[in-house]
Short mmCIF file of C-alpha atoms in Angstrom, two decimals:
data_model
loop_
_atom_site.label_atom_id
_atom_site.label_comp_id
_atom_site.label_asym_id
_atom_site.label_seq_id
_atom_site.Cartn_x
_atom_site.Cartn_y
_atom_site.Cartn_z
CA UNK A 1 9.35 -4.27 -0.48
CA UNK A 2 8.15 -5.21 -4.00
CA UNK A 3 4.90 -6.92 -4.72
CA UNK A 4 4.79 -10.44 -3.31
CA UNK A 5 4.52 -13.83 -5.66
CA UNK A 6 0.59 -14.32 -5.86
CA UNK A 7 -0.21 -17.83 -4.72
CA UNK A 8 -2.81 -19.94 -3.09
CA UNK A 9 -3.30 -22.89 -0.30
CA UNK A 10 -1.00 -20.58 2.23
CA UNK A 11 -2.48 -20.00 5.82
CA UNK A 12 -3.45 -16.89 7.24
CA UNK A 13 -3.59 -15.43 11.15
CA UNK A 14 -4.27 -12.16 12.91
CA UNK A 15 -2.63 -10.94 15.65
CA UNK A 16 -3.97 -7.38 16.59
CA UNK A 17 -3.43 -5.05 13.69
CA UNK A 18 -1.24 -7.50 11.79
CA UNK A 19 -2.26 -10.03 9.57
CA UNK A 20 0.44 -13.33 9.06
CA UNK A 21 0.67 -15.24 5.72
CA UNK A 22 2.98 -18.07 5.60
CA UNK A 23 3.83 -20.40 2.44
CA UNK A 24 1.68 -21.27 -0.30
CA UNK A 25 1.86 -22.72 -4.00
CA UNK A 26 2.67 -20.79 -7.01
CA UNK A 27 3.69 -21.01 -10.82
CA UNK A 28 7.46 -20.56 -11.94
CA UNK A 29 8.16 -19.16 -15.65
CA UNK A 30 8.10 -22.64 -16.80
CA UNK A 31 4.77 -23.03 -15.55
CA UNK A 32 5.86 -25.49 -12.97
CA UNK A 33 4.47 -25.68 -9.67
CA UNK A 34 6.70 -24.26 -6.82
CA UNK A 35 6.15 -24.66 -2.91
CA UNK A 36 6.86 -21.02 -0.86
CA UNK A 37 8.49 -20.86 2.48
CA UNK A 38 8.54 -16.88 2.75
CA UNK A 39 6.12 -15.36 5.56
CA UNK A 40 4.46 -12.05 4.80
CA UNK A 41 2.62 -9.77 7.10
CA UNK A 42 -0.10 -7.46 5.75
CA UNK A 43 -0.25 -3.84 8.20
CA UNK A 44 -3.81 -3.20 9.07
CA UNK A 45 -2.83 -0.46 11.12
CA UNK A 46 -2.67 2.06 8.51
CA UNK A 47 -5.20 2.90 5.08
CA UNK A 48 -4.31 1.62 1.78
CA UNK A 49 -5.40 0.56 -1.29
CA UNK A 50 -6.06 -2.83 -2.86
CA UNK A 51 -3.99 -1.93 -5.78
CA UNK A 52 -0.93 -1.43 -3.04
CA UNK A 53 -1.39 -3.18 -0.15
CA UNK A 54 1.32 -2.62 2.70
CA UNK A 55 2.90 -6.18 2.83
CA UNK A 56 6.23 -6.77 4.41
CA UNK A 57 8.23 -9.92 5.54
CA UNK A 58 9.78 -11.72 8.39
CA UNK A 59 11.91 -14.89 8.37
CA UNK A 60 10.99 -17.64 6.24
CA UNK A 61 9.70 -21.03 7.39
CA UNK A 62 12.00 -23.98 7.96
CA UNK A 63 10.83 -25.56 4.83
CA UNK A 64 8.45 -24.67 2.01
CA UNK A 65 4.81 -25.42 2.76
CA UNK A 66 1.55 -25.62 0.84
CA UNK A 67 -2.14 -27.15 2.30
CA UNK A 68 -0.99 -26.23 5.81
CA UNK A 69 -3.01 -24.48 8.63
CA UNK A 70 -1.55 -21.68 10.71
CA UNK A 71 -3.19 -20.47 14.43
CA UNK A 72 -2.18 -18.10 16.99
CA UNK A 73 -1.94 -20.22 20.20
CA UNK A 74 -4.49 -19.04 22.71
CA UNK A 75 -3.16 -16.43 25.28
CA UNK A 76 0.08 -15.98 23.74
CA UNK A 77 1.44 -13.73 20.23
CA UNK A 78 2.80 -17.30 19.08
CA UNK A 79 2.07 -18.69 15.44
CA UNK A 80 1.50 -22.42 15.19
CA UNK A 81 1.98 -23.81 11.76
CA UNK A 82 0.79 -27.82 11.26
CA UNK A 83 0.87 -30.09 8.72
CA UNK A 84 1.25 -29.40 4.91
CA UNK A 85 3.07 -30.67 1.75
CA UNK A 86 6.55 -29.54 0.84
CA UNK A 87 9.28 -30.47 -1.41
CA UNK A 88 11.78 -31.57 1.06
CA UNK A 89 11.90 -34.84 2.60
CA UNK A 90 8.49 -34.89 4.52
CA UNK A 91 8.84 -38.06 6.15
CA UNK A 92 11.53 -36.92 8.61
CA UNK A 93 11.06 -33.06 8.95
CA UNK A 94 8.89 -31.91 11.75
CA UNK A 95 5.30 -31.47 10.94
CA UNK A 96 4.88 -28.44 13.75
CA UNK A 97 6.54 -24.74 13.50
CA UNK A 98 6.40 -22.07 16.12
CA UNK A 99 7.14 -18.23 15.81
CA UNK A 100 7.10 -15.87 18.38
CA UNK A 101 5.55 -12.62 16.71
CA UNK A 102 6.84 -10.30 19.44
CA UNK A 103 10.54 -10.98 18.38
CA UNK A 104 9.63 -9.66 14.92
CA UNK A 105 12.02 -9.83 12.14
CA UNK A 106 14.76 -10.95 14.68
CA UNK A 107 12.89 -14.34 15.54
CA UNK A 108 13.22 -17.52 14.26
CA UNK A 109 10.95 -20.62 13.66
CA UNK A 110 11.48 -23.57 16.02
CA UNK A 111 9.87 -27.06 16.16
CA UNK A 112 8.68 -28.34 19.36
CA UNK A 113 9.91 -32.08 20.25
CA UNK A 114 7.32 -34.73 19.86
CA UNK A 115 7.33 -38.47 19.42
CA UNK A 116 7.29 -39.99 15.96
CA UNK A 117 4.18 -41.63 16.21
CA UNK A 118 2.44 -38.14 17.11
CA UNK A 119 4.14 -36.69 13.89
CA UNK A 120 2.23 -39.29 11.99
CA UNK A 121 -0.72 -38.12 12.85
CA UNK A 122 0.18 -34.64 11.86
CA UNK A 123 1.27 -35.41 8.52
CA UNK A 124 -1.63 -34.46 6.73
CA UNK A 125 -2.62 -31.72 3.80
CA UNK A 126 -5.83 -29.52 3.09
CA UNK A 127 -7.18 -30.18 6.65
CA UNK A 128 -9.12 -27.91 9.00
CA UNK A 129 -7.92 -26.27 12.21
CA UNK A 130 -9.14 -23.74 15.02
CA UNK A 131 -7.73 -22.95 18.58
CA UNK A 132 -9.46 -22.78 21.70
CA UNK A 133 -8.48 -21.79 25.28
CA UNK A 134 -9.50 -25.40 26.43
CA UNK A 135 -7.89 -27.85 23.89
CA UNK A 136 -5.05 -25.48 22.14
CA UNK A 137 -5.36 -26.33 18.47
CA UNK A 138 -7.79 -28.78 17.04
CA UNK A 139 -6.36 -30.29 13.66
CA UNK A 140 -9.38 -32.16 11.42
CA UNK A 141 -9.65 -34.45 8.31
CA UNK A 142 -7.68 -33.83 5.10
CA UNK A 143 -5.69 -36.15 3.24
CA UNK A 144 -2.87 -38.02 5.00
CA UNK A 145 0.67 -37.60 3.24
CA UNK A 146 1.90 -40.75 1.21
CA UNK A 147 5.48 -41.95 1.41
CA UNK A 148 6.74 -42.07 -2.02
CA UNK A 149 10.32 -42.57 -3.34
CA UNK A 150 11.71 -40.73 -6.23
CA UNK A 151 15.57 -41.19 -7.10
CA UNK A 152 16.32 -42.56 -4.06
CA UNK A 153 14.74 -40.09 -1.73
CA UNK A 154 11.84 -40.72 0.26
CA UNK A 155 8.46 -37.57 0.19
CA UNK A 156 5.62 -37.25 1.20
CA UNK A 157 3.09 -36.69 -1.55
CA UNK A 158 -0.86 -36.69 -1.98
CA UNK A 159 -3.23 -36.56 -4.64
CA UNK A 160 -4.95 -33.11 -5.31
CA UNK A 161 -8.44 -34.80 -5.40
CA UNK A 162 -10.24 -38.08 -5.16
CA UNK A 163 -9.04 -41.45 -4.21
CA UNK A 164 -6.88 -40.61 -1.84
CA UNK A 165 -6.92 -41.58 2.09
CA UNK A 166 -9.13 -38.71 3.90
CA UNK A 167 -9.02 -38.98 7.21
CA UNK A 168 -11.69 -38.66 9.99
CA UNK A 169 -9.46 -38.11 12.84
CA UNK A 170 -9.25 -34.91 15.12
CA UNK A 171 -6.06 -34.17 16.83
CA UNK A 172 -5.35 -31.46 19.83
CA UNK A 173 -2.30 -29.81 20.28
CA UNK A 174 -2.07 -28.20 23.90
CA UNK A 175 0.79 -25.80 24.90
CA UNK A 176 0.93 -26.87 28.41
CA UNK A 177 1.81 -30.27 26.97
CA UNK A 178 4.35 -28.81 24.32
CA UNK A 179 2.15 -29.33 21.66
CA UNK A 180 2.27 -33.16 21.76
CA UNK A 181 -0.35 -34.42 19.63
CA UNK A 182 -3.29 -35.80 21.60
CA UNK A 183 -6.12 -38.36 20.22
CA UNK A 184 -7.74 -39.09 23.42
CA UNK A 185 -9.42 -35.82 24.70
CA UNK A 186 -12.97 -35.31 24.60
CA UNK A 187 -13.02 -33.69 21.25
CA UNK A 188 -10.49 -35.89 19.69
CA UNK A 189 -13.04 -39.00 20.62
CA UNK A 190 -16.08 -37.13 19.42
CA UNK A 191 -18.26 -39.53 17.61
CA UNK A 192 -19.52 -39.46 13.90
CA UNK A 193 -16.62 -37.26 12.95
CA UNK A 194 -16.56 -36.47 9.18
CA UNK A 195 -13.99 -37.43 6.69
CA UNK A 196 -13.45 -34.43 4.55
CA UNK A 197 -10.57 -32.44 3.31
CA UNK A 198 -10.60 -29.07 1.58
CA UNK A 199 -13.36 -28.21 4.15
CA UNK A 200 -13.61 -25.58 6.68
CA UNK A 201 -14.17 -25.44 10.46
CA UNK A 202 -15.03 -22.46 12.23
CA UNK A 203 -15.49 -21.63 16.14
CA UNK A 204 -18.40 -20.01 17.11
CA UNK A 205 -18.47 -17.71 20.43
CA UNK A 206 -20.45 -20.20 22.27
CA UNK A 207 -17.98 -23.16 21.50
CA UNK A 208 -19.40 -24.69 18.82
CA UNK A 209 -16.85 -26.02 15.89
CA UNK A 210 -19.06 -25.87 12.64
CA UNK A 211 -17.72 -27.83 9.27
CA UNK A 212 -19.06 -27.12 6.02
CA UNK A 213 -18.25 -28.14 2.87
CA UNK A 214 -15.40 -30.19 1.54
CA UNK A 215 -14.68 -33.36 -0.14
CA UNK A 216 -14.53 -36.86 0.37
CA UNK A 217 -12.25 -39.82 -0.66
CA UNK A 218 -14.30 -40.32 -3.67
CA UNK A 219 -13.99 -37.05 -4.80
CA UNK A 220 -17.55 -36.28 -4.04
CA UNK A 221 -18.06 -33.07 -2.51
CA UNK A 222 -20.23 -32.60 0.61
CA UNK A 223 -23.94 -30.99 0.32
CA UNK A 224 -24.07 -27.63 2.05
CA UNK A 225 -27.52 -28.13 3.05
CA UNK A 226 -26.27 -29.54 6.39
CA UNK A 227 -23.43 -28.80 8.73
CA UNK A 228 -21.41 -30.98 11.29
CA UNK A 229 -21.68 -29.50 14.46
CA UNK A 230 -19.72 -30.03 17.84
CA UNK A 231 -19.86 -28.43 21.25
CA UNK A 232 -16.19 -28.22 21.96
CA UNK A 233 -16.90 -27.45 25.58
CA UNK A 234 -18.98 -30.49 26.19
CA UNK A 235 -17.35 -33.28 28.49
CA UNK A 236 -18.79 -35.88 26.02
CA UNK A 237 -18.46 -34.28 22.70
CA UNK A 238 -20.03 -35.30 19.57
CA UNK A 239 -20.62 -34.60 15.88
CA UNK A 240 -24.08 -33.93 14.90
CA UNK A 241 -25.65 -33.21 11.63
CA UNK A 242 -27.76 -30.18 11.58
CA UNK A 243 -29.85 -29.26 8.40
CA UNK A 244 -29.77 -25.92 6.96
CA UNK A 245 -32.83 -24.39 5.60
CA UNK A 246 -32.80 -21.63 2.82
CA UNK A 247 -31.15 -22.06 -0.58
CA UNK A 248 -27.68 -23.24 0.22
CA UNK A 249 -24.43 -22.68 -1.66
CA UNK A 250 -23.39 -25.30 -4.45
CA UNK A 251 -21.18 -27.83 -2.92
CA UNK A 252 -17.61 -26.73 -2.67
CA UNK A 253 -14.28 -27.18 -1.61
CA UNK A 254 -11.22 -24.46 -1.03
CA UNK A 255 -13.36 -22.01 0.12
CA UNK A 256 -13.76 -19.85 3.36
CA UNK A 257 -15.78 -19.41 6.44
CA UNK A 258 -15.77 -16.34 8.83
CA UNK A 259 -17.92 -15.14 11.63
CA UNK A 260 -19.04 -11.72 10.82
CA UNK A 261 -20.71 -11.57 13.95
CA UNK A 262 -21.65 -13.76 17.25
CA UNK A 263 -24.59 -15.31 15.38
CA UNK A 264 -23.60 -14.90 11.61
CA UNK A 265 -21.51 -16.82 9.23
CA UNK A 266 -20.16 -15.82 5.71
CA UNK A 267 -19.01 -18.37 3.25
CA UNK A 268 -17.06 -16.90 0.20
CA UNK A 269 -15.37 -18.32 -2.91
CA UNK A 270 -14.39 -22.28 -3.35
CA UNK A 271 -14.47 -24.42 -6.56
CA UNK A 272 -16.39 -27.54 -7.56
CA UNK A 273 -13.89 -28.70 -10.44
CA UNK A 274 -10.86 -27.20 -9.65
CA UNK A 275 -11.08 -24.76 -12.48
CA UNK A 276 -13.79 -22.18 -11.85
CA UNK A 277 -14.06 -20.21 -8.83
CA UNK A 278 -17.35 -19.15 -7.30
CA UNK A 279 -17.96 -15.57 -6.23
CA UNK A 280 -21.52 -15.11 -4.37
CA UNK A 281 -21.50 -14.16 -0.71
CA UNK A 282 -23.57 -16.66 1.64
CA UNK A 283 -24.87 -15.66 5.13
CA UNK A 284 -25.55 -18.59 7.70
CA UNK A 285 -27.86 -17.15 10.19
CA UNK A 286 -26.79 -19.62 13.25
CA UNK A 287 -29.89 -19.09 15.65
CA UNK A 288 -32.20 -20.16 12.76
CA UNK A 289 -29.68 -22.34 10.60
CA UNK A 290 -30.68 -20.39 7.43
CA UNK A 291 -29.10 -19.50 4.49
CA UNK A 292 -29.44 -16.14 2.54
CA UNK A 293 -27.43 -14.66 -0.35
CA UNK A 294 -27.88 -10.85 -0.92
CA UNK A 295 -26.64 -9.24 -3.77
CA UNK A 296 -23.25 -7.94 -3.68
CA UNK A 297 -22.17 -4.49 -4.82
CA UNK A 298 -18.79 -3.18 -6.28
CA UNK A 299 -16.06 -5.19 -8.16
CA UNK A 300 -16.83 -9.08 -7.02
CA UNK A 301 -13.75 -11.15 -7.06
CA UNK A 302 -13.68 -14.73 -8.07
CA UNK A 303 -11.63 -16.94 -5.68
CA UNK A 304 -10.48 -20.22 -4.53
CA UNK A 305 -7.41 -21.64 -2.64
CA UNK A 306 -7.49 -18.02 -0.76
CA UNK A 307 -7.43 -17.16 2.59
CA UNK A 308 -10.32 -14.65 4.48
CA UNK A 309 -10.04 -12.91 7.75
CA UNK A 310 -12.45 -10.86 9.68
CA UNK A 311 -11.15 -7.17 10.71
CA UNK A 312 -13.76 -5.36 12.45
CA UNK A 313 -16.80 -5.53 9.88
CA UNK A 314 -14.31 -6.05 6.75
CA UNK A 315 -13.58 -9.33 5.40
CA UNK A 316 -9.82 -9.33 4.23
CA UNK A 317 -9.22 -11.80 1.17
CA UNK A 318 -5.57 -12.55 0.25
CA UNK A 319 -4.37 -14.26 -2.59
CA UNK A 320 -5.83 -17.20 -4.10
CA UNK A 321 -6.87 -18.71 -7.73
CA UNK A 322 -9.50 -17.50 -10.35
CA UNK A 323 -11.14 -19.05 -13.10
CA UNK A 324 -8.92 -21.74 -14.87
CA UNK A 325 -6.40 -21.91 -11.89
CA UNK A 326 -4.89 -18.53 -12.68
CA UNK A 327 -3.91 -16.14 -9.98
CA UNK A 328 -5.80 -13.05 -9.23
CA UNK A 329 -4.11 -10.26 -10.30
CA UNK A 330 -4.78 -8.18 -7.32
CA UNK A 331 -3.48 -10.00 -4.35
CA UNK A 332 -6.23 -8.63 -1.80
CA UNK A 333 -10.01 -8.40 -2.13
CA UNK A 334 -11.95 -6.74 0.69
CA UNK A 335 -15.60 -6.73 1.57
CA UNK A 336 -17.73 -4.67 3.82
CA UNK A 337 -19.81 -7.27 5.68
CA UNK A 338 -22.62 -4.55 6.95
CA UNK A 339 -23.25 -3.34 3.31
CA UNK A 340 -22.01 -6.48 1.20
CA UNK A 341 -20.04 -4.12 -0.83
CA UNK A 342 -16.45 -4.94 -2.10
CA UNK A 343 -14.06 -1.97 -1.62
CA UNK A 344 -10.97 -0.50 -3.15
CA UNK A 345 -9.74 0.93 0.10
CA UNK A 346 -8.47 -0.50 3.25
CA UNK A 347 -9.36 1.91 6.47
CA UNK A 348 -8.22 0.76 9.66
CA UNK A 349 -10.72 -0.40 12.31
CA UNK A 350 -11.07 -2.65 15.23
CA UNK A 351 -9.36 -5.83 14.19
CA UNK A 352 -10.39 -8.06 17.10
CA UNK A 353 -10.71 -8.49 20.51
CA UNK A 354 -8.42 -7.39 22.88
CA UNK A 355 -4.90 -8.50 22.07
CA UNK A 356 -6.25 -10.35 18.82
CA UNK A 357 -7.91 -13.04 20.88
CA UNK A 358 -10.36 -15.22 19.25
CA UNK A 359 -13.77 -15.07 21.14
CA UNK A 360 -13.51 -18.23 23.40
CA UNK A 361 -16.32 -19.48 26.12
CA UNK A 362 -13.57 -21.25 27.94
CA UNK A 363 -11.67 -18.20 28.68
CA UNK A 364 -11.81 -16.83 32.33
CA UNK A 365 -10.52 -13.60 32.44
CA UNK A 366 -10.11 -11.79 36.10
CA UNK A 367 -12.17 -8.53 36.96
CA UNK A 368 -11.13 -5.94 38.92
CA UNK A 369 -12.90 -5.39 42.51
CA UNK A 370 -14.82 -2.28 40.94
CA UNK A 371 -16.29 -4.39 38.30
CA UNK A 372 -17.08 -6.99 40.74
CA UNK A 373 -19.06 -4.63 42.82
CA UNK A 374 -20.82 -3.22 39.71
CA UNK A 375 -22.06 -6.29 38.39
CA UNK A 376 -23.23 -7.58 41.53
CA UNK A 377 -25.34 -4.12 41.72
CA UNK A 378 -26.69 -4.65 38.47
CA UNK A 379 -27.61 -8.14 39.38
CA UNK A 380 -29.15 -7.07 42.56
CA UNK A 381 -31.07 -3.94 41.08
CA UNK A 382 -32.54 -6.44 38.05
CA UNK A 383 -33.48 -9.22 40.26
CA UNK A 384 -35.50 -6.62 42.94
CA UNK A 385 -37.12 -5.20 39.52
CA UNK A 386 -37.64 -8.23 37.87
CA UNK A 387 -39.42 -9.62 41.22
CA UNK A 388 -41.77 -6.39 41.02
CA UNK A 389 -42.41 -6.98 37.56
CA UNK A 390 -43.46 -10.51 38.00
CA UNK A 391 -45.67 -9.82 41.12
CA UNK A 392 -47.65 -6.82 39.05
CA UNK A 393 -47.78 -9.21 35.93
CA UNK A 394 -49.76 -12.00 38.33
CA UNK A 395 -52.64 -9.60 38.96
CA UNK A 396 -53.11 -9.22 35.32
CA UNK A 397 -56.09 -11.26 33.82
CA UNK A 398 -54.03 -12.12 30.83
CA UNK A 399 -50.39 -11.52 29.60
CA UNK A 400 -49.45 -9.24 27.16
CA UNK A 401 -48.89 -12.15 24.56
CA UNK A 402 -52.09 -13.69 24.99
CA UNK A 403 -53.90 -10.76 24.45
CA UNK A 404 -51.99 -10.34 21.28
CA UNK A 405 -52.68 -13.66 20.28
CA UNK A 406 -56.66 -13.19 20.78
CA UNK A 407 -56.18 -10.19 18.39
CA UNK A 408 -54.30 -11.31 15.93
CA UNK A 409 -56.34 -14.89 15.97
CA UNK A 410 -59.59 -12.63 14.58
CA UNK A 411 -58.30 -9.41 14.06
CA UNK A 412 -55.31 -8.10 12.90
CA UNK A 413 -52.09 -8.73 11.58
CA UNK A 414 -48.85 -9.06 13.45
CA UNK A 415 -47.90 -5.68 11.51
CA UNK A 416 -50.52 -3.95 12.91
CA UNK A 417 -50.54 -4.95 16.24
CA UNK A 418 -46.77 -3.87 16.56
CA UNK A 419 -47.59 -0.49 14.58
CA UNK A 420 -50.32 0.06 17.18
CA UNK A 421 -48.12 -0.76 20.15
CA UNK A 422 -45.44 1.51 18.93
CA UNK A 423 -48.20 4.50 18.46
CA UNK A 424 -49.21 3.60 22.07
CA UNK A 425 -45.90 3.49 23.79
CA UNK A 426 -44.63 6.24 25.83
CA UNK A 427 -41.78 8.17 24.34
CA UNK A 428 -40.38 9.38 27.95
CA UNK A 429 -38.44 7.37 30.17
CA UNK A 430 -40.78 7.70 32.93
CA UNK A 431 -43.63 7.14 30.81
CA UNK A 432 -42.53 3.88 29.67
CA UNK A 433 -41.33 2.53 33.01
CA UNK A 434 -44.73 2.96 34.37
CA UNK A 435 -46.03 0.86 31.39
CA UNK A 436 -43.24 -1.91 32.65
CA UNK A 437 -44.38 -2.02 36.27
CA UNK A 438 -48.16 -1.45 35.52
CA UNK A 439 -48.96 2.00 35.82
CA UNK A 440 -49.28 3.48 32.33
CA UNK A 441 -52.90 4.89 31.04
CA UNK A 442 -55.31 2.81 29.61
CA UNK A 443 -54.53 3.87 26.09
CA UNK A 444 -51.27 2.06 26.55
CA UNK A 445 -52.60 -1.27 27.20
CA UNK A 446 -53.59 -4.06 24.73
CA UNK A 447 -57.05 -3.44 26.23
CA UNK A 448 -57.09 -0.30 24.49
CA UNK A 449 -55.60 -1.88 21.44
CA UNK A 450 -58.15 -4.45 21.25
CA UNK A 451 -60.78 -2.11 21.54
CA UNK A 452 -59.41 0.14 18.78
CA UNK A 453 -59.22 -3.27 16.74
CA UNK A 454 -62.87 -4.06 17.28
CA UNK A 455 -63.43 -1.00 14.81
CA UNK A 456 -61.31 -2.25 12.02
CA UNK A 457 -62.03 -4.68 9.18
CA UNK A 458 -61.08 -8.11 10.38
CA UNK A 459 -58.06 -9.99 8.95
CA UNK A 460 -56.80 -13.55 9.70
CA UNK A 461 -53.09 -13.48 8.34
CA UNK A 462 -50.44 -11.46 6.78
CA UNK A 463 -51.61 -10.14 3.16
CA UNK A 464 -48.78 -11.86 0.61
CA UNK A 465 -49.23 -8.48 -1.20
CA UNK A 466 -47.42 -6.91 1.29
CA UNK A 467 -44.00 -8.15 0.57
CA UNK A 468 -43.16 -5.14 -2.01
CA UNK A 469 -41.28 -3.17 0.72
CA UNK A 470 -38.41 -1.28 -0.15
CA UNK A 471 -35.59 -2.37 2.06
CA UNK A 472 -32.87 -0.22 0.87
CA UNK A 473 -35.05 2.93 1.72
CA UNK A 474 -35.78 1.44 5.03
CA UNK A 475 -32.01 1.02 5.72
CA UNK A 476 -31.35 4.59 4.60
CA UNK A 477 -33.74 5.64 6.81
CA UNK A 478 -32.83 3.87 9.76
CA UNK A 479 -29.31 5.11 9.16
CA UNK A 480 -30.65 8.75 9.52
CA UNK A 481 -32.25 8.02 12.71
CA UNK A 482 -28.89 6.45 14.28
CA UNK A 483 -29.82 2.64 13.83
CA UNK A 484 -27.41 0.08 12.11
CA UNK A 485 -28.53 -2.99 10.57
CA UNK A 486 -27.01 -5.04 13.36
CA UNK A 487 -29.46 -3.25 15.55
CA UNK A 488 -32.00 -5.34 14.12
CA UNK A 489 -30.13 -8.68 14.62
CA UNK A 490 -28.94 -9.15 11.13
CA UNK A 491 -26.27 -8.05 8.63
CA UNK A 492 -27.42 -5.33 6.49
CA UNK A 493 -27.42 -7.25 3.23
CA UNK A 494 -29.74 -9.59 5.06
CA UNK A 495 -32.17 -6.95 5.98
CA UNK A 496 -31.98 -5.68 2.65
CA UNK A 497 -33.22 -8.61 1.30
CA UNK A 498 -35.47 -10.33 3.84
CA UNK A 499 -36.75 -14.39 3.28
CA UNK A 500 -38.65 -13.60 0.11
CA UNK A 501 -41.78 -15.01 1.77
CA UNK A 502 -42.80 -12.35 4.12
CA UNK A 503 -42.44 -8.73 4.60
CA UNK A 504 -39.47 -7.21 5.92
CA UNK A 505 -41.24 -6.02 8.99
CA UNK A 506 -42.02 -9.90 10.08
CA UNK A 507 -38.28 -10.81 9.13
CA UNK A 508 -36.23 -8.33 10.93
CA UNK A 509 -36.43 -10.21 14.38
CA UNK A 510 -37.40 -13.99 13.84
CA UNK A 511 -36.73 -16.69 16.19
CA UNK A 512 -37.70 -14.60 19.36
CA UNK A 513 -40.03 -16.35 22.07
CA UNK A 514 -43.66 -16.21 21.38
CA UNK A 515 -44.11 -16.83 17.78
CA UNK A 516 -46.01 -18.83 15.48
CA UNK A 517 -46.28 -19.77 11.94
CA UNK A 518 -49.86 -18.86 10.15
CA UNK A 519 -50.95 -19.44 6.51
CA UNK A 520 -52.46 -16.95 4.78
CA UNK A 521 -55.41 -16.82 2.18
CA UNK A 522 -53.19 -17.73 -0.67
CA UNK A 523 -51.38 -20.73 1.43
CA UNK A 524 -48.13 -18.88 1.72
CA UNK A 525 -46.47 -19.03 5.41
CA UNK A 526 -45.63 -16.19 7.39
CA UNK A 527 -44.23 -15.46 11.17
CA UNK A 528 -46.40 -14.17 13.19
CA UNK A 529 -44.31 -12.60 16.34
CA UNK A 530 -45.97 -11.88 19.50
CA UNK A 531 -42.85 -10.74 21.66
CA UNK A 532 -42.27 -7.05 22.55
CA UNK A 533 -39.85 -5.97 20.04
CA UNK A 534 -36.73 -3.47 20.56
CA UNK A 535 -37.05 0.62 19.94
CA UNK A 536 -35.09 0.02 16.84
CA UNK A 537 -37.09 -3.03 15.39
CA UNK A 538 -40.67 -0.90 16.00
CA UNK A 539 -39.06 1.94 14.23
CA UNK A 540 -38.21 -0.38 11.17
CA UNK A 541 -41.83 -1.79 11.14
CA UNK A 542 -43.23 1.73 11.30
CA UNK A 543 -40.90 3.00 8.44
CA UNK A 544 -41.52 -0.11 6.33
CA UNK A 545 -45.64 0.72 6.83
CA UNK A 546 -44.83 3.78 5.52
CA UNK A 547 -43.23 2.82 2.11
CA UNK A 548 -45.25 -0.50 1.16
#
């Protein structure tokens, strides 16, 4: 097909290796606003360049829509479109539309029958949505459409920004109940729901819904130094305000959030004045609720009113506006989240979990008998080995962590202890097993480390001068040894830039058991880690020490 019309405020959903995009707003030759009804598909199974993405189309929506949401119905190949603004009579037309993607170009959009009072709850625009296997689709916030009369015709309209009715309500749409809007479920009744529009709501693998940014009824943008979080799996859900550390993104709306991996969320784009677009990529580490903003590489785009979808490790950004509300000449932008680099070509990769399903803790997939037996064997073996390890551990006068604390408190830094542990660690499988079960030689114990430490000059904390490591060099060296940045627990961009306060060696594995904060002589805070690190982490510490 020819190049599609550039647009904004459309909706996008990934199913297997196909990205579906519906509706949106564009400008005609007279610079008049036009709401679209076409539905595009972007082929992610074949390679292409951003200058010529592989677009095609399927049957149009029943009505033009913009500012709506579109989600995949969990466990099916159906698309569910909810809400949005249209040029048609929005007070009488349906507010929900379904499409079975298995029918391809021969399918058609249908509207499930729902009561009129339920339809009223869905007549909203610039809301946020997600789907779970437990509750179905969750529709939260947004502007309520207001009925106005123009030339004798009643239409649904809404102001583009402040002084409009912004709702805090959350409505569930469950497929077993024919998507009839439900406002009495636990998540619908969750307390302290924020009243926002043009915000984002993202589902984490552990079942938490996280709301960021957006704008309230007074036209004020929400501060990005906190998030609203709700456990969708809880029997008594509640929205909680959670503070976020690190330098947050500027307050914004019409931006996107995606889950890069199980513990990292990525925020991109948006606007604060409906004219200029943001472009810095911000990563939110969920275990520590900390922001970081590593420098991006490549040709960096500016977008708001766009969509962003994770396909493997690549974030696919489609359409949207640049500064001064002008559509971007390039319809698609690609970000490699492992290197924080904007790409010019798409390479096929694993787009999603099997069958395109979103990670959902409420799902209970069945297992084969062989898998069950294998899991039972592993669990039993683990319990036996764990019991033996605990028995040997009790015989020791002090645990390894206690010994490490004593050593570090008076003699060594955390990095020195970890380096000594790495040098003393046996490299063979039998040697490591001997240490784990108490059979290692004396030189592999913390007692030997303490003896070695007594011969060194005492230091009580991490030297702030050690903050000049070369993270990119570290990444390259780790790659040569077969380790990816995610082996360290964070995206590459985060590892590259660290926290800005402590050396990379003390940042790559924070928030683990047995940690404490220690002040250096200069008054700076540094994280001291006492847990036994992974082999990848030990290797990173060793390499960073070689290149101070």
